[in-house]
Short mmCIF file of C-alpha atoms in Angstrom, two decimals:
data_model
loop_
_atom_site.label_atom_id
_atom_site.label_comp_id
_atom_site.label_asym_id
_atom_site.label_seq_id
_atom_site.Cartn_x
_atom_site.Cartn_y
_atom_site.Cartn_z
CA MET Y 113 0.55 -17.41 -19.12
CA SER Y 114 -0.78 -14.19 -20.59
CA ASP Y 115 -4.00 -12.89 -19.09
CA ARG Y 116 -5.35 -12.16 -22.56
CA SER Y 117 -7.93 -14.78 -23.54
CA ALA Y 118 -10.26 -14.47 -26.47
CA THR Y 119 -14.03 -14.51 -26.08
CA ASP Y 120 -16.10 -15.96 -28.86
CA ASP Y 121 -18.73 -13.27 -29.06
CA GLY Y 122 -16.47 -10.27 -28.61
CA GLU Y 123 -18.35 -9.16 -25.48
CA ALA Y 124 -16.53 -8.10 -22.33
CA ASP Y 125 -15.51 -10.93 -19.96
CA HIS Y 126 -17.16 -10.21 -16.62
CA GLU Y 127 -16.25 -13.42 -14.85
CA HIS Y 128 -16.03 -11.67 -11.49
CA GLY Y 129 -19.58 -10.40 -11.58
CA HIS Y 130 -19.31 -6.73 -12.56
CA SER Y 131 -22.22 -5.40 -14.57
CA HIS Y 132 -20.43 -2.55 -16.33
CA HIS Y 133 -19.81 -2.70 -20.06
CA LEU Y 134 -16.06 -2.71 -20.46
CA GLU Y 135 -13.56 -4.43 -22.66
CA GLY Y 136 -11.04 -5.08 -19.88
CA PRO Y 137 -10.81 -5.47 -16.08
CA GLY Y 138 -12.00 -3.16 -13.36
CA TYR Y 139 -14.47 -0.30 -13.45
CA ALA Y 140 -15.03 2.50 -15.94
CA THR Y 141 -14.83 5.24 -13.28
CA PRO Y 142 -14.29 5.56 -9.51
CA GLN Y 143 -18.05 6.13 -9.14
CA ALA Y 144 -18.69 2.88 -11.04
CA ALA Y 145 -16.44 1.10 -8.54
CA ILE Y 146 -18.61 2.44 -5.71
CA GLU Y 147 -21.91 1.57 -7.41
CA ASP Y 148 -21.01 -1.68 -9.22
CA GLY Y 149 -18.44 -3.19 -6.86
CA SER Y 150 -19.79 -5.85 -4.56
CA ARG Y 151 -18.99 -6.07 -0.84
CA GLU Y 152 -15.53 -7.48 -0.12
CA LYS Y 153 -15.86 -11.15 0.88
CA LEU Y 154 -12.18 -12.11 0.82
CA ALA Y 155 -8.92 -10.34 1.52
CA TYR Y 156 -5.38 -11.24 0.55
CA VAL Y 157 -2.92 -10.26 3.27
CA MET Y 158 0.89 -10.31 3.24
CA SER Y 159 1.98 -12.59 6.09
CA LEU Y 160 5.54 -13.17 7.22
CA TYR Y 161 7.77 -15.00 9.62
CA VAL Y 162 10.84 -12.84 9.08
CA GLY Y 163 12.10 -11.64 12.44
CA THR Y 164 10.16 -14.21 14.50
CA ASP Y 165 11.26 -17.44 16.17
CA VAL Y 166 9.36 -19.47 13.59
CA ASP Y 167 11.49 -21.07 10.88
CA ALA Y 168 8.99 -21.08 8.01
CA PRO Y 169 8.45 -19.32 4.68
CA ASP Y 170 6.26 -16.22 4.42
CA PHE Y 171 2.79 -16.74 2.99
CA VAL Y 172 -0.19 -14.97 1.46
CA ALA Y 173 -3.21 -15.34 3.73
CA VAL Y 174 -6.74 -15.57 2.34
CA VAL Y 175 -9.11 -14.07 4.93
CA ASP Y 176 -12.85 -14.68 4.93
CA LEU Y 177 -14.71 -11.35 5.23
CA ASP Y 178 -18.21 -12.62 4.48
CA PRO Y 179 -20.26 -12.07 7.66
CA ASP Y 180 -22.67 -14.80 6.52
CA SER Y 181 -19.89 -17.38 6.32
CA ASP Y 182 -19.11 -19.99 8.99
CA THR Y 183 -15.44 -19.03 8.69
CA TYR Y 184 -15.96 -15.26 8.95
CA SER Y 185 -12.82 -13.43 10.16
CA GLU Y 186 -10.66 -16.56 9.78
CA ILE Y 187 -7.67 -17.31 7.58
CA VAL Y 188 -9.14 -19.91 5.21
CA ASP Y 189 -6.15 -20.54 2.93
CA ARG Y 190 -2.40 -19.88 2.86
CA VAL Y 191 -0.19 -19.71 -0.22
CA GLU Y 192 3.16 -20.72 1.23
CA LEU Y 193 6.19 -19.51 -0.69
CA PRO Y 194 9.15 -21.78 -1.47
CA ASN Y 195 11.90 -19.87 0.36
CA ARG Y 196 12.50 -18.42 3.81
CA GLY Y 197 13.33 -14.81 4.58
CA ASP Y 198 11.52 -12.99 1.77
CA GLU Y 199 9.87 -10.35 4.03
CA LEU Y 200 6.67 -9.96 2.03
CA HIS Y 201 5.66 -6.33 2.17
CA HIS Y 202 3.62 -4.65 -0.60
CA PHE Y 203 2.05 -6.34 -3.63
CA GLY Y 204 -0.33 -5.68 -6.50
CA TRP Y 205 -2.38 -6.94 -9.40
CA ASN Y 206 -1.26 -7.55 -12.97
CA ALA Y 207 -4.19 -5.38 -14.13
CA CYS Y 208 -6.57 -2.85 -12.61
CA SER Y 209 -9.10 -0.28 -13.78
CA SER Y 210 -6.38 1.56 -15.72
CA SER Y 211 -6.61 -1.38 -18.16
CA CYS Y 212 -10.40 -1.35 -18.46
CA HIS Y 213 -10.04 -0.41 -22.13
CA VAL Y 214 -7.70 -3.36 -22.90
CA ASP Y 215 -9.68 -6.08 -24.58
CA GLU Y 216 -9.77 -9.37 -22.63
CA LEU Y 217 -7.15 -8.54 -20.01
CA GLU Y 218 -8.01 -10.03 -16.59
CA ARG Y 219 -7.30 -8.89 -13.03
CA ARG Y 220 -6.13 -12.36 -12.15
CA HIS Y 221 -2.48 -12.53 -11.06
CA LEU Y 222 -0.97 -11.16 -7.86
CA ILE Y 223 2.61 -9.90 -8.10
CA VAL Y 224 4.15 -10.54 -4.67
CA PRO Y 225 7.70 -9.25 -4.07
CA GLY Y 226 10.00 -10.12 -1.20
CA GLN Y 227 11.29 -6.81 0.17
CA ARG Y 228 14.35 -8.36 1.82
CA SER Y 229 15.10 -11.13 -0.70
CA SER Y 230 14.31 -9.24 -3.96
CA ARG Y 231 12.49 -12.39 -5.11
CA ILE Y 232 9.26 -11.74 -7.09
CA HIS Y 233 6.39 -14.24 -6.95
CA VAL Y 234 3.43 -14.57 -9.32
CA ILE Y 235 0.25 -16.04 -7.86
CA ASP Y 236 -2.72 -17.09 -9.97
CA ALA Y 237 -5.89 -16.03 -8.15
CA LYS Y 238 -8.42 -17.15 -10.75
CA ASP Y 239 -9.86 -19.33 -7.99
CA ARG Y 240 -10.27 -16.44 -5.56
CA ARG Y 241 -10.48 -18.65 -2.46
CA ASN Y 242 -7.63 -21.00 -3.42
CA PRO Y 243 -4.91 -19.05 -5.24
CA GLU Y 244 -1.70 -20.81 -6.25
CA LEU Y 245 1.91 -19.88 -6.88
CA ILE Y 246 2.83 -20.28 -10.56
CA LYS Y 247 6.15 -18.49 -11.04
CA VAL Y 248 9.15 -17.13 -9.14
CA ILE Y 249 11.61 -14.56 -10.49
CA GLU Y 250 14.84 -15.19 -8.60
CA PRO Y 251 16.90 -12.37 -7.05
CA GLU Y 252 19.83 -12.95 -9.40
CA ASP Y 253 17.60 -12.08 -12.35
CA VAL Y 254 16.61 -8.82 -10.66
CA PHE Y 255 20.18 -7.89 -9.70
CA GLU Y 256 21.17 -8.00 -13.38
CA TYR Y 257 19.40 -4.64 -13.70
CA ASP Y 258 21.31 -3.22 -10.70
CA LEU Y 259 18.12 -3.08 -8.64
CA SER Y 260 16.91 -4.67 -5.39
CA ALA Y 261 14.27 -4.40 -2.65
CA PRO Y 262 11.01 -4.32 -4.67
CA HIS Y 263 8.19 -2.30 -3.14
CA THR Y 264 5.09 -0.83 -4.83
CA VAL Y 265 3.48 -2.84 -7.64
CA HIS Y 266 1.14 -1.11 -10.11
CA CYS Y 267 -0.13 -2.37 -13.43
CA ILE Y 268 0.53 -0.19 -16.46
CA PRO Y 269 -2.57 0.49 -18.63
CA ASP Y 270 -1.41 -1.69 -21.53
CA GLY Y 271 -0.95 -4.77 -19.34
CA GLN Y 272 2.63 -4.43 -18.18
CA ILE Y 273 3.68 -4.13 -14.53
CA LEU Y 274 5.91 -1.53 -12.88
CA ILE Y 275 7.66 -2.09 -9.52
CA SER Y 276 9.47 0.55 -7.47
CA MET Y 277 12.88 -0.73 -6.34
CA LEU Y 278 14.52 0.81 -3.30
CA GLY Y 279 18.16 -0.07 -3.85
CA ASP Y 280 20.80 -1.15 -6.32
CA ALA Y 281 22.05 -4.73 -6.56
CA ASP Y 282 24.17 -4.22 -3.41
CA GLY Y 283 21.35 -2.70 -1.36
CA GLU Y 284 22.78 0.77 -1.68
CA LEU Y 285 21.51 3.82 -3.59
CA PRO Y 286 20.18 4.63 -6.11
CA GLY Y 287 16.89 2.81 -6.48
CA GLY Y 288 14.75 2.81 -9.59
CA PHE Y 289 11.91 0.95 -11.35
CA LEU Y 290 11.68 -2.55 -12.81
CA GLU Y 291 9.21 -3.35 -15.57
CA LEU Y 292 7.63 -6.77 -16.20
CA ASN Y 293 5.77 -7.71 -19.37
CA GLU Y 294 2.33 -9.29 -19.42
CA ASP Y 295 3.89 -12.77 -19.29
CA PHE Y 296 5.71 -11.80 -16.05
CA GLU Y 297 9.15 -11.70 -17.59
CA ILE Y 298 11.55 -8.89 -16.77
CA GLU Y 299 11.22 -6.37 -19.58
CA GLY Y 300 14.00 -4.16 -18.25
CA ARG Y 301 14.60 -1.03 -16.28
CA TRP Y 302 11.82 1.57 -16.77
CA ASP Y 303 13.72 4.68 -15.66
CA GLN Y 304 17.04 6.19 -16.56
CA PRO Y 305 19.50 5.24 -13.78
CA GLY Y 306 20.45 8.24 -11.68
CA ASP Y 307 17.23 10.24 -12.14
CA ILE Y 308 16.53 9.67 -8.44
CA GLU Y 309 18.58 8.49 -5.47
CA MET Y 310 15.94 7.24 -3.03
CA ASN Y 311 12.67 5.54 -3.85
CA TYR Y 312 9.63 4.15 -2.08
CA ASP Y 313 5.96 4.43 -3.12
CA TYR Y 314 4.52 5.82 -6.36
CA TRP Y 315 1.20 6.60 -8.05
CA TYR Y 316 0.39 7.77 -11.58
CA GLN Y 317 -2.32 9.77 -13.38
CA PRO Y 318 -2.04 8.77 -17.05
CA ARG Y 319 -4.62 11.34 -18.16
CA ARG Y 320 -2.27 14.01 -16.79
CA ASN Y 321 0.86 12.17 -17.98
CA VAL Y 322 2.34 12.36 -14.50
CA MET Y 323 3.73 9.96 -11.91
CA VAL Y 324 4.75 10.90 -8.36
CA SER Y 325 7.26 8.91 -6.27
CA SER Y 326 8.38 9.25 -2.65
CA GLU Y 327 11.49 8.29 -0.63
CA TRP Y 328 12.42 5.96 2.23
CA ALA Y 329 16.14 5.13 2.31
CA ALA Y 330 18.69 2.64 1.02
CA PRO Y 331 17.93 -0.96 2.05
CA GLU Y 332 21.27 -1.17 3.87
CA THR Y 333 20.03 1.74 6.04
CA TYR Y 334 16.53 0.57 7.01
CA TYR Y 335 17.00 -3.23 6.94
CA PRO Y 336 18.76 -3.40 10.36
CA GLY Y 337 16.23 -1.09 12.06
CA PHE Y 338 15.69 2.58 12.78
CA ASP Y 339 18.62 4.69 14.02
CA LEU Y 340 18.35 8.44 14.70
CA ASP Y 341 22.02 8.81 13.70
CA ASP Y 342 21.00 7.80 10.17
CA VAL Y 343 18.46 10.63 10.13
CA GLU Y 344 21.06 13.14 11.28
CA ALA Y 345 23.41 11.80 8.61
CA GLY Y 346 20.82 12.53 5.92
CA LYS Y 347 20.28 8.87 5.04
CA TYR Y 348 16.48 9.17 5.02
CA GLY Y 349 14.45 10.83 2.28
CA ARG Y 350 12.32 13.97 2.26
CA LYS Y 351 11.57 14.56 -1.43
CA LEU Y 352 8.75 14.04 -3.91
CA HIS Y 353 9.57 13.42 -7.56
CA PHE Y 354 7.14 14.24 -10.37
CA TRP Y 355 7.76 12.26 -13.55
CA ASP Y 356 6.78 12.50 -17.19
CA TRP Y 357 4.78 9.28 -17.21
CA GLU Y 358 5.27 8.45 -20.87
CA ALA Y 359 8.95 9.42 -21.06
CA GLY Y 360 9.92 7.92 -17.69
CA THR Y 361 11.96 10.97 -16.71
CA VAL Y 362 11.83 13.24 -13.66
CA GLU Y 363 10.35 16.65 -14.51
CA GLN Y 364 10.34 18.21 -11.04
CA THR Y 365 11.55 17.42 -7.52
CA ILE Y 366 10.15 19.05 -4.37
CA ASP Y 367 12.23 18.94 -1.19
CA LEU Y 368 9.71 18.85 1.68
CA GLY Y 369 12.38 19.88 4.19
CA GLU Y 370 12.59 18.89 7.86
CA GLU Y 371 8.78 18.75 8.09
CA GLY Y 372 8.67 16.18 5.32
CA LEU Y 373 11.08 13.54 6.62
CA ILE Y 374 10.45 10.01 5.29
CA PRO Y 375 7.57 10.63 2.86
CA LEU Y 376 6.06 7.17 2.49
CA GLU Y 377 2.64 6.37 0.99
CA VAL Y 378 1.68 8.77 -1.81
CA ARG Y 379 -1.81 9.00 -3.37
CA PHE Y 380 -3.29 10.98 -6.22
CA LEU Y 381 -7.02 11.54 -5.98
CA HIS Y 382 -8.91 8.76 -7.79
CA THR Y 383 -10.52 11.26 -10.16
CA PRO Y 384 -8.32 10.82 -13.25
CA GLU Y 385 -8.43 14.51 -14.20
CA SER Y 386 -7.10 15.62 -10.83
CA THR Y 387 -3.51 16.66 -10.10
CA HIS Y 388 -4.18 16.83 -6.35
CA GLY Y 389 -2.85 14.24 -3.94
CA PHE Y 390 -1.41 13.59 -0.48
CA VAL Y 391 1.71 12.07 1.04
CA GLY Y 392 2.31 11.10 4.66
CA ALA Y 393 5.71 12.16 6.06
CA ALA Y 394 6.16 9.46 8.70
CA LEU Y 395 9.04 10.70 10.83
CA SER Y 396 7.91 14.33 10.79
CA SER Y 397 4.33 13.20 11.52
CA ASN Y 398 2.81 15.46 8.87
CA VAL Y 399 0.62 15.05 5.81
CA PHE Y 400 1.35 17.16 2.73
CA HIS Y 401 -1.10 18.16 0.02
CA PHE Y 402 0.39 18.48 -3.47
CA TRP Y 403 -1.13 19.82 -6.69
CA ARG Y 404 -0.18 21.40 -9.99
CA ASP Y 405 -0.86 25.09 -10.19
CA ALA Y 406 -2.37 26.70 -13.28
CA GLY Y 407 0.76 28.52 -14.35
CA ALA Y 408 1.04 32.15 -15.34
CA ASN Y 409 -0.17 33.40 -18.73
CA GLY Y 410 -1.49 30.02 -19.76
CA GLY Y 411 1.77 28.20 -18.99
CA ALA Y 412 1.99 24.58 -17.93
CA GLY Y 413 2.52 25.47 -14.25
CA GLU Y 414 4.37 23.33 -11.76
CA TYR Y 415 3.71 21.15 -8.75
CA ARG Y 416 3.40 22.64 -5.28
CA ALA Y 417 3.34 20.94 -1.87
CA GLU Y 418 2.05 22.29 1.42
CA LYS Y 419 1.79 20.77 4.90
CA VAL Y 420 -1.90 20.46 5.76
CA ILE Y 421 -1.99 18.06 8.75
CA ASP Y 422 0.42 18.09 11.69
CA PHE Y 423 0.32 15.46 14.46
CA GLU Y 424 1.94 16.61 17.69
CA SER Y 425 4.49 14.38 19.41
CA ARG Y 426 3.51 13.15 22.87
CA GLU Y 427 5.45 12.65 26.09
CA HIS Y 428 5.73 9.11 27.47
CA PRO Y 429 7.49 8.02 30.68
CA ASP Y 430 9.31 5.19 28.92
CA TRP Y 431 10.72 7.40 26.17
CA ASP Y 432 13.55 9.90 26.59
CA MET Y 433 12.15 12.00 23.76
CA PRO Y 434 8.61 12.95 22.67
CA VAL Y 435 6.98 10.09 20.76
CA PRO Y 436 6.16 10.99 17.13
CA ALA Y 437 2.81 9.80 15.75
CA LEU Y 438 4.49 8.08 12.76
CA PRO Y 439 1.67 8.14 10.16
CA THR Y 440 2.86 5.14 8.14
CA ASP Y 441 -0.13 4.66 5.81
CA ILE Y 442 -2.75 6.88 4.19
CA LEU Y 443 -5.56 6.15 1.72
CA LEU Y 444 -8.34 8.05 -0.03
CA SER Y 445 -11.93 6.89 -0.16
CA MET Y 446 -13.06 6.06 -3.68
CA ASP Y 447 -15.18 9.23 -3.84
CA ASP Y 448 -12.11 11.32 -2.85
CA ARG Y 449 -13.99 12.81 0.08
CA TYR Y 450 -12.10 11.26 3.00
CA LEU Y 451 -8.44 10.72 3.74
CA PHE Y 452 -7.76 7.94 6.24
CA GLY Y 453 -4.46 7.27 7.99
CA SER Y 454 -2.71 5.29 10.71
CA ASN Y 455 -0.44 6.68 13.42
CA TRP Y 456 1.52 3.54 14.20
CA LEU Y 457 3.34 4.73 17.31
CA HIS Y 458 0.50 6.71 18.87
CA GLY Y 459 -2.05 3.97 18.17
CA GLU Y 460 -4.59 5.95 16.18
CA VAL Y 461 -6.70 5.53 13.08
CA TRP Y 462 -7.89 8.88 11.76
CA MET Y 463 -10.32 10.22 9.18
CA TYR Y 464 -10.18 13.70 7.59
CA ASP Y 465 -12.70 15.31 5.25
CA VAL Y 466 -10.61 16.46 2.26
CA SER Y 467 -13.45 17.79 0.10
CA ASP Y 468 -11.28 20.89 0.06
CA PRO Y 469 -7.83 19.25 -0.22
CA SER Y 470 -6.07 22.45 0.84
CA ASN Y 471 -7.99 22.54 4.11
CA PRO Y 472 -8.56 19.04 5.53
CA ARG Y 473 -11.06 18.89 8.38
CA ARG Y 474 -10.64 16.25 11.08
CA ALA Y 475 -13.78 14.12 11.07
CA ASP Y 476 -13.11 11.32 13.57
CA SER Y 477 -10.46 8.98 14.98
CA LEU Y 478 -10.04 5.79 16.99
CA SER Y 479 -7.50 5.40 19.78
CA VAL Y 480 -6.53 1.72 19.60
CA GLY Y 481 -3.34 -0.20 20.41
CA GLY Y 482 0.11 1.30 20.03
CA THR Y 483 1.83 3.39 22.68
CA PHE Y 484 -1.14 5.52 23.77
CA GLY Y 485 -4.27 3.79 22.44
CA GLU Y 486 -7.28 3.79 24.80
CA ILE Y 487 -8.55 0.42 23.48
CA ARG Y 488 -5.96 -2.14 24.62
CA GLU Y 489 -7.70 -5.40 23.69
CA VAL Y 490 -10.37 -6.80 21.36
CA GLN Y 491 -12.23 -10.00 22.24
CA GLY Y 492 -9.76 -10.54 25.07
CA ARG Y 493 -6.80 -10.34 22.66
CA GLU Y 494 -4.26 -7.85 23.94
CA LEU Y 495 -3.09 -5.44 21.24
CA ALA Y 496 0.63 -4.81 20.88
CA ALA Y 497 1.52 -2.61 17.92
CA GLY Y 498 -0.56 0.27 16.57
CA PRO Y 499 -2.67 0.43 13.39
CA GLN Y 500 -0.54 0.20 10.28
CA MET Y 501 -1.56 -0.87 6.74
CA LEU Y 502 -5.11 0.19 5.83
CA GLN Y 503 -7.69 -0.93 3.32
CA LEU Y 504 -11.17 0.53 2.76
CA SER Y 505 -14.23 -1.04 1.16
CA LEU Y 506 -15.16 0.38 -2.24
CA ASP Y 507 -18.33 1.93 -0.79
CA GLY Y 508 -16.27 3.57 1.97
CA GLU Y 509 -18.18 1.93 4.82
CA ARG Y 510 -15.65 -0.55 6.26
CA LEU Y 511 -12.04 0.24 7.16
CA TYR Y 512 -9.63 -2.62 7.93
CA TRP Y 513 -6.05 -2.53 9.17
CA THR Y 514 -3.14 -4.74 10.23
CA THR Y 515 -0.37 -3.97 12.73
CA SER Y 516 3.09 -4.92 11.36
CA LEU Y 517 5.34 -2.27 9.80
CA PHE Y 518 8.67 -3.95 8.98
CA SER Y 519 10.19 -6.84 10.91
CA SER Y 520 13.29 -5.09 12.26
CA TRP Y 521 11.30 -1.94 13.07
CA ASP Y 522 8.60 -4.06 14.77
CA GLU Y 523 11.29 -5.63 16.93
CA GLU Y 524 12.58 -2.23 17.95
CA PHE Y 525 9.29 -0.57 18.86
CA TYR Y 526 6.88 -3.45 19.53
CA PRO Y 527 8.80 -6.71 20.20
CA GLU Y 528 5.54 -8.34 21.32
CA GLU Y 529 4.36 -8.22 17.70
CA GLY Y 530 6.79 -11.00 16.77
CA GLU Y 531 5.99 -13.02 19.89
CA ARG Y 532 2.17 -12.82 19.67
CA GLY Y 533 1.64 -12.21 15.95
CA SER Y 534 -0.29 -9.44 14.26
CA VAL Y 535 -4.01 -8.79 14.20
CA MET Y 536 -6.42 -7.44 11.62
CA LEU Y 537 -9.15 -5.13 12.93
CA LYS Y 538 -12.11 -3.32 11.39
CA ALA Y 539 -14.05 -0.12 11.92
CA ASP Y 540 -17.49 0.69 10.56
CA VAL Y 541 -17.48 4.03 8.76
CA ASP Y 542 -20.45 6.33 8.37
CA PRO Y 543 -19.47 8.53 5.39
CA ARG Y 544 -22.50 10.80 5.85
CA ALA Y 545 -21.80 11.56 9.48
CA GLY Y 546 -18.02 11.28 9.11
CA THR Y 547 -17.58 8.81 11.97
CA LEU Y 548 -15.61 5.66 12.82
CA GLU Y 549 -16.73 2.91 15.19
CA LEU Y 550 -14.58 -0.10 16.09
CA ASP Y 551 -16.27 -3.42 15.26
CA GLU Y 552 -15.41 -5.38 18.38
CA ASP Y 553 -16.89 -8.56 16.87
CA PHE Y 554 -14.21 -8.62 14.17
CA LEU Y 555 -10.70 -9.93 14.83
CA VAL Y 556 -8.30 -11.92 12.67
CA ASP Y 557 -5.43 -13.23 14.78
CA TRP Y 558 -2.09 -14.16 13.17
CA GLY Y 559 -1.06 -15.48 16.60
CA ASP Y 560 -3.09 -18.61 15.81
CA CYS Y 561 -1.25 -19.64 12.63
CA PRO Y 562 -0.31 -23.37 12.56
CA ALA Y 563 3.47 -22.84 12.39
CA GLY Y 564 3.37 -20.10 15.03
CA PRO Y 565 2.64 -16.36 15.35
CA ALA Y 566 3.16 -14.41 12.11
CA ARG Y 567 3.20 -10.75 11.14
CA ALA Y 568 0.54 -9.25 8.82
CA HIS Y 569 1.07 -6.33 6.47
CA GLU Y 570 -0.64 -5.07 3.28
CA ILE Y 571 -4.28 -5.94 2.38
CA ARG Y 572 -5.87 -6.29 -1.10
CA TRP Y 573 -9.39 -7.09 -2.29
CA PRO Y 574 -9.79 -9.59 -5.14
CA ASP Y 575 -11.68 -7.14 -7.36
CA GLY Y 576 -10.00 -3.81 -6.80
CA ASP Y 577 -9.44 -1.49 -3.87
CA CYS Y 578 -8.68 2.07 -2.83
CA THR Y 579 -4.88 1.69 -2.90
CA SER Y 580 -4.29 -0.08 -6.20
CA ASP Y 581 -6.89 1.03 -8.76
CA VAL Y 582 -5.93 3.82 -11.18
CA TRP Y 583 -8.06 5.26 -13.99
CA GLN Y 584 -6.81 6.21 -17.41
#
């Protein structure tokens, strides 16, 4: 089952068409990904029936993105999972560009966790258009390590896989990290239990020997839905943790305070030398820039964080309080020039020029769906929820997004999402002008699934993308 397979002539295996000269998967540099990566022709999308009236297992949708194809913007295959109620959420590859130095390792297997079930699926995507499920790690095997609720999946440069876990075996705190080996067996717990309480997303910069992780809450808190009383009780996170990547220990924690409530997606710049990055604080509707300062007298310095983007809450006649923007996802273009994000409640996709990461400059935005969006339908399809999970083409010219956040939170804020299903939309990006334009000819509708309307969440490209590739 290992992805290591010998080649007779000792040359790099470029079965997915990349022209770079590497020993392993991916691209030698972020710039190589831009120049050598081909246009995305397929997408894998997390699709789920949790929280709908449809009694069916979640599935991984294969979406045709080739504009020359007869099935363009359609779901052309579904990998149905064996159990109901997984709540597929985030997922990742067994290998990415961080392993480009590892001889004969392939970016071939998708690691697909169930957020609500703690079940971990392994899907073989060698046949990109017809992937197949090959292994399931059952929840009981995960609970043995006093962990549950798997979230972010990243490959480790030597071929192993690290998964952030948001709770303990009972769905309470603390969370931690689970490590799989290259044969997709549980290797053990990566961190020392108790280093952190809350967990959510993470990103690492191996060249700087640093990892950063963010915080959501205990699964028992967010599973039932959002409750302001839980915020007032301090049950939601507001901290960033900076780790010694090799030692697996927390070196520094920054409390972002009231303006940093629920720091979700966290991104280092793609440039492997950089210590700069961003995190979106969803409930406070802010984006923070973080970086490591130089330190005095040649010292090692420490990480700093500063709020650099602030989205104002808006009044709405149906709400008894101002509506926060709720920026639930952010991503950086592969050239590190633009930061994109989604304000799920306001119904906005935005684009900031972060050439100077301390002083982001708003470039453009789209007002679409959600509570305030000006565009209310595409191709006659009425939009319910706002933009949520994002994915950007490697060349930075096409931005895609889906509309489901989390089933119980969908039900609370946009109940129509479960009744009609999610959609996937696309904007054309002009990186030179810094503009976004909605492509009104593109629509993927999860309301048309054979078993009934489904939700759609995270998006991945078969050969690397802006939210999973790391460089060593």
